[in-house]
CSV table of C-alpha atoms in Angstrom, one decimal:
chain,number,residue,atom,x,y,z
A,1,UNK,CA,57.7,-66.3,19.8
A,2,UNK,CA,54.7,-63.8,19.1
A,3,UNK,CA,52.6,-63.7,15.3
A,4,UNK,CA,52.2,-61.2,13.8
A,5,UNK,CA,48.5,-60.3,13.2
A,6,UNK,CA,49.0,-59.6,9.3
A,7,UNK,CA,52.0,-61.6,7.6
A,8,UNK,CA,52.6,-60.8,3.2
A,9,UNK,CA,55.6,-62.2,2.0
A,10,UNK,CA,57.1,-62.3,-1.4
A,11,UNK,CA,54.3,-60.1,-2.9
A,12,UNK,CA,54.7,-59.2,-6.5
A,13,UNK,CA,51.7,-57.0,-8.2
A,14,UNK,CA,52.1,-55.3,-11.7
A,15,UNK,CA,49.3,-52.9,-13.1
A,16,UNK,CA,48.9,-53.2,-16.4
A,17,UNK,CA,52.7,-52.5,-18.1
A,18,UNK,CA,53.8,-51.2,-14.5
A,19,UNK,CA,55.3,-53.1,-11.7
A,20,UNK,CA,53.9,-51.6,-8.1
A,21,UNK,CA,55.7,-54.3,-5.9
A,22,UNK,CA,58.1,-57.0,-6.3
A,23,UNK,CA,58.9,-59.2,-3.3
A,24,UNK,CA,57.0,-57.2,-1.0
A,25,UNK,CA,57.1,-57.9,2.8
A,26,UNK,CA,55.0,-56.5,5.7
A,27,UNK,CA,55.0,-57.3,9.2
A,28,UNK,CA,52.0,-55.8,11.1
A,29,UNK,CA,51.9,-56.1,14.9
A,30,UNK,CA,48.6,-57.1,16.5
A,31,UNK,CA,46.4,-53.7,18.0
A,32,UNK,CA,49.1,-51.0,16.3
A,33,UNK,CA,48.4,-48.7,13.7
A,34,UNK,CA,51.0,-49.3,10.9
A,35,UNK,CA,51.2,-46.6,8.2
A,36,UNK,CA,52.4,-46.8,4.7
A,37,UNK,CA,53.3,-44.3,2.9
A,38,UNK,CA,54.4,-43.7,-1.0
A,39,UNK,CA,53.2,-40.9,-3.4
A,40,UNK,CA,49.8,-40.2,-4.9
A,41,UNK,CA,49.2,-43.0,-7.3
A,42,UNK,CA,52.1,-45.1,-6.7
A,43,UNK,CA,49.8,-48.3,-5.2
A,44,UNK,CA,49.3,-48.3,-1.6
A,45,UNK,CA,45.5,-48.5,-2.6
A,46,UNK,CA,46.0,-51.6,-4.1
A,47,UNK,CA,47.7,-53.1,-1.4
A,48,UNK,CA,44.6,-52.4,0.7
A,49,UNK,CA,42.7,-54.3,-1.8
A,50,UNK,CA,44.7,-56.9,-2.0
A,51,UNK,CA,44.2,-57.5,1.9
A,52,UNK,CA,41.0,-56.8,1.8
A,53,UNK,CA,41.1,-59.9,-0.9
A,54,UNK,CA,38.9,-57.5,-2.5
A,55,UNK,CA,41.3,-57.0,-6.1
A,56,UNK,CA,39.3,-57.8,-8.9
A,57,UNK,CA,40.9,-55.4,-11.7
A,58,UNK,CA,41.0,-57.8,-14.9
A,59,UNK,CA,44.6,-56.1,-15.6
A,60,UNK,CA,46.7,-56.4,-12.4
A,61,UNK,CA,47.9,-59.2,-11.7
A,62,UNK,CA,48.7,-60.3,-7.7
A,63,UNK,CA,50.9,-63.4,-6.7
A,64,UNK,CA,52.7,-63.6,-2.8
A,65,UNK,CA,52.3,-65.1,0.6
A,66,UNK,CA,49.3,-63.4,3.3
A,67,UNK,CA,48.7,-64.7,6.7
A,68,UNK,CA,46.0,-63.5,9.4
A,69,UNK,CA,47.9,-64.4,12.7
A,70,UNK,CA,49.1,-66.9,11.2
A,71,UNK,CA,46.2,-68.2,9.1
A,72,UNK,CA,45.7,-68.1,5.8
A,73,UNK,CA,42.0,-67.6,6.4
A,74,UNK,CA,40.8,-64.4,5.6
A,75,UNK,CA,39.0,-62.8,8.7
A,76,UNK,CA,36.3,-59.8,8.4
A,77,UNK,CA,37.6,-56.4,7.8
A,78,UNK,CA,37.0,-53.3,8.4
A,79,UNK,CA,37.6,-50.3,5.8
A,80,UNK,CA,37.5,-46.4,5.9
A,81,UNK,CA,37.8,-44.9,2.6
A,82,UNK,CA,39.0,-41.4,1.2
A,83,UNK,CA,35.4,-40.9,1.0
A,84,UNK,CA,32.4,-41.9,3.3
A,85,UNK,CA,30.8,-43.9,0.9
A,86,UNK,CA,27.3,-44.4,2.7
A,87,UNK,CA,23.8,-45.2,1.1
A,88,UNK,CA,22.0,-41.9,0.2
A,89,UNK,CA,18.5,-43.6,0.9
A,90,UNK,CA,19.5,-44.5,4.4
A,91,UNK,CA,19.6,-42.9,7.8
A,92,UNK,CA,22.6,-42.5,9.7
A,93,UNK,CA,21.8,-45.6,12.0
A,94,UNK,CA,20.4,-47.7,9.2
A,95,UNK,CA,24.3,-47.2,7.9
A,96,UNK,CA,25.9,-48.3,10.7
A,97,UNK,CA,23.7,-51.3,11.2
A,98,UNK,CA,23.4,-52.3,7.5
A,99,UNK,CA,27.4,-54.2,8.1
A,100,UNK,CA,25.9,-55.4,11.5
A,101,UNK,CA,22.5,-57.4,10.2
A,102,UNK,CA,24.4,-60.6,9.2
A,103,UNK,CA,26.5,-60.9,12.2
A,104,UNK,CA,24.4,-60.7,15.1
A,105,UNK,CA,20.7,-60.4,16.2
A,106,UNK,CA,19.1,-57.3,15.3
A,107,UNK,CA,18.7,-55.9,18.3
A,108,UNK,CA,22.4,-56.4,19.2
A,109,UNK,CA,23.0,-54.6,16.1
A,110,UNK,CA,21.2,-51.6,16.8
A,111,UNK,CA,22.6,-51.2,20.1
A,112,UNK,CA,26.1,-51.8,18.7
A,113,UNK,CA,25.1,-48.8,16.4
A,114,UNK,CA,23.8,-46.3,18.4
A,115,UNK,CA,27.2,-46.9,21.2
A,116,UNK,CA,29.6,-46.0,17.7
A,117,UNK,CA,26.9,-43.0,16.8
A,118,UNK,CA,27.2,-41.6,20.0
A,119,UNK,CA,31.4,-42.4,20.0
A,120,UNK,CA,31.5,-40.2,17.0
A,121,UNK,CA,29.1,-37.1,18.5
A,122,UNK,CA,26.2,-37.7,16.1
A,123,UNK,CA,23.4,-39.7,18.2
A,124,UNK,CA,21.8,-36.3,17.7
A,125,UNK,CA,21.8,-37.3,13.6
A,126,UNK,CA,20.8,-41.4,14.0
A,127,UNK,CA,17.8,-40.8,11.7
A,128,UNK,CA,19.1,-38.1,9.5
A,129,UNK,CA,19.7,-38.7,6.1
A,130,UNK,CA,23.6,-38.4,4.2
A,131,UNK,CA,23.0,-35.6,2.2
A,132,UNK,CA,21.8,-33.2,5.4
A,133,UNK,CA,25.2,-34.1,6.8
A,134,UNK,CA,28.3,-32.0,6.7
A,135,UNK,CA,31.6,-33.3,4.8
A,136,UNK,CA,33.0,-34.2,8.2
A,137,UNK,CA,29.9,-35.6,10.2
A,138,UNK,CA,29.3,-38.2,6.6
A,139,UNK,CA,33.4,-39.2,7.5
A,140,UNK,CA,32.2,-39.8,11.5
A,141,UNK,CA,29.1,-41.8,10.2
A,142,UNK,CA,31.8,-43.9,8.2
A,143,UNK,CA,34.0,-44.3,11.4
A,144,UNK,CA,31.3,-45.3,13.0
A,145,UNK,CA,30.3,-47.8,10.9
A,146,UNK,CA,33.8,-49.1,10.7
A,147,UNK,CA,34.4,-49.9,14.4
A,148,UNK,CA,31.2,-50.8,15.0
A,149,UNK,CA,31.8,-53.7,12.7
A,150,UNK,CA,33.5,-56.3,15.2
A,151,UNK,CA,36.6,-57.4,12.9
A,152,UNK,CA,40.1,-57.3,13.9
A,153,UNK,CA,42.2,-55.5,10.8
A,154,UNK,CA,41.3,-51.9,9.9
A,155,UNK,CA,42.2,-50.4,6.6
A,156,UNK,CA,42.4,-46.8,5.6
A,157,UNK,CA,42.6,-45.6,2.4
A,158,UNK,CA,43.5,-42.0,3.3
A,159,UNK,CA,40.6,-41.3,5.4
A,160,UNK,CA,41.1,-37.6,5.7
A,161,UNK,CA,42.4,-36.4,2.5
A,162,UNK,CA,39.2,-34.8,1.4
A,163,UNK,CA,38.6,-32.4,4.5
A,164,UNK,CA,40.1,-29.2,5.2
A,165,UNK,CA,42.9,-28.4,8.1
A,166,UNK,CA,40.5,-27.8,10.9
A,167,UNK,CA,37.7,-31.0,10.1
A,168,UNK,CA,40.9,-33.3,9.5
A,169,UNK,CA,42.4,-32.6,12.9
A,170,UNK,CA,38.7,-33.1,14.5
A,171,UNK,CA,38.6,-36.6,12.5
A,172,UNK,CA,41.7,-37.6,13.9
A,173,UNK,CA,40.5,-36.8,17.3
A,174,UNK,CA,38.0,-38.8,16.7
A,175,UNK,CA,40.0,-41.8,15.1
A,176,UNK,CA,42.0,-41.4,18.0
A,177,UNK,CA,39.4,-41.9,20.5
A,178,UNK,CA,37.9,-44.7,18.8
A,179,UNK,CA,41.0,-46.5,19.2
A,180,UNK,CA,41.4,-45.7,22.7
A,181,UNK,CA,38.4,-47.8,23.6
A,182,UNK,CA,38.2,-50.3,20.5
A,183,UNK,CA,41.6,-51.6,19.3
A,184,UNK,CA,42.2,-52.6,16.6
A,185,UNK,CA,44.7,-54.1,14.3
A,186,UNK,CA,45.2,-50.6,11.8
A,187,UNK,CA,47.1,-50.5,8.1
A,188,UNK,CA,46.8,-46.8,7.2
A,189,UNK,CA,48.1,-45.5,3.9
A,190,UNK,CA,48.8,-42.1,3.1
A,191,UNK,CA,51.3,-39.3,1.8
A,192,UNK,CA,50.9,-37.1,4.2
A,193,UNK,CA,53.5,-37.3,6.8
A,194,UNK,CA,52.1,-35.0,9.6
A,195,UNK,CA,48.8,-37.4,9.7
A,196,UNK,CA,51.4,-40.5,10.0
A,197,UNK,CA,53.2,-39.3,13.1
A,198,UNK,CA,50.0,-38.0,14.7
A,199,UNK,CA,48.1,-41.4,14.3
A,200,UNK,CA,50.8,-44.1,13.9
A,201,UNK,CA,52.4,-46.6,16.1
A,202,UNK,CA,55.0,-47.6,13.3
A,203,UNK,CA,56.1,-45.5,9.9
A,204,UNK,CA,57.0,-47.6,6.5
A,205,UNK,CA,58.6,-45.2,3.8
A,206,UNK,CA,58.2,-46.2,0.4
A,207,UNK,CA,59.4,-45.2,-3.2
A,208,UNK,CA,60.1,-45.8,-6.3
A,209,UNK,CA,59.6,-48.1,-8.8
A,210,UNK,CA,58.5,-50.8,-7.8
A,211,UNK,CA,57.9,-49.6,-4.5
A,212,UNK,CA,60.7,-50.5,-2.1
A,213,UNK,CA,61.2,-49.3,1.3
A,214,UNK,CA,63.7,-46.5,2.2
A,215,UNK,CA,62.6,-45.9,6.1
A,216,UNK,CA,60.3,-48.4,8.8
A,217,UNK,CA,60.4,-46.6,11.9
A,218,UNK,CA,59.2,-48.9,14.5
A,219,UNK,CA,58.4,-46.8,17.5
A,220,UNK,CA,56.8,-43.5,16.5
A,221,UNK,CA,56.7,-40.6,19.2
A,222,UNK,CA,53.3,-39.1,18.3
A,223,UNK,CA,53.8,-35.5,17.2
A,224,UNK,CA,57.5,-36.1,16.5
A,225,UNK,CA,58.9,-32.9,14.5
A,226,UNK,CA,62.2,-34.0,14.1
A,227,UNK,CA,60.8,-37.2,12.4
A,228,UNK,CA,58.5,-34.7,10.5
A,229,UNK,CA,60.6,-33.0,9.2
A,230,UNK,CA,63.3,-36.8,8.4
A,231,UNK,CA,60.3,-38.6,6.6
A,232,UNK,CA,59.2,-35.6,4.7
A,233,UNK,CA,63.0,-35.1,3.2
A,234,UNK,CA,62.5,-38.7,1.8
A,235,UNK,CA,58.8,-38.0,0.3
A,236,UNK,CA,59.2,-34.6,-1.1
A,237,UNK,CA,61.4,-34.9,-4.6
A,238,UNK,CA,63.0,-31.9,-5.8
């Protein structure tokens, strides 16, 4: 029997007076993109924080079991956020190298950073600072940083939300190219159905308070317009 890369069982999360999850369970397959679609503000980011071990908000309580490849030890996790979260005073190279210096020697860290900066087509901007880059370029630096860090699990929190359509499509294409060369187990949360259908291997649609699963499509065909329409009918409320 295969062991899931990520397993959550009996998760309950309460934020203030609001119950976000009750007895929630999830199995994420290794090296696959599992997307979770839910309305804005419903608790998607809170779930990622629980998985990453960064759920520190005082008015939030959580209980439940989480396993990583069958073990309780939390591995290193990469995160791709809604905003790039780059260090303004650091160059592109320095931003990508920084997470690597504690897990490999300096030469290896710089070589790996250069590799992924090249893969997102920003080699010419390696010595530039974030305020010299466009919004799309900043997010590509964030992608390079996330993939350069040698983790098996990547958590994505609506990383294309703030971009216009042309840049969003370019970023999604860049992400797919990175995944083609550097496979990861990805948990991707969004409320954008088109993003989900273009990028995911599996789509879980959630709704309600607390959130519950209304659709679990385990075998997604890229750009499946029928599936896109079906999901949209589930998540768009009258």
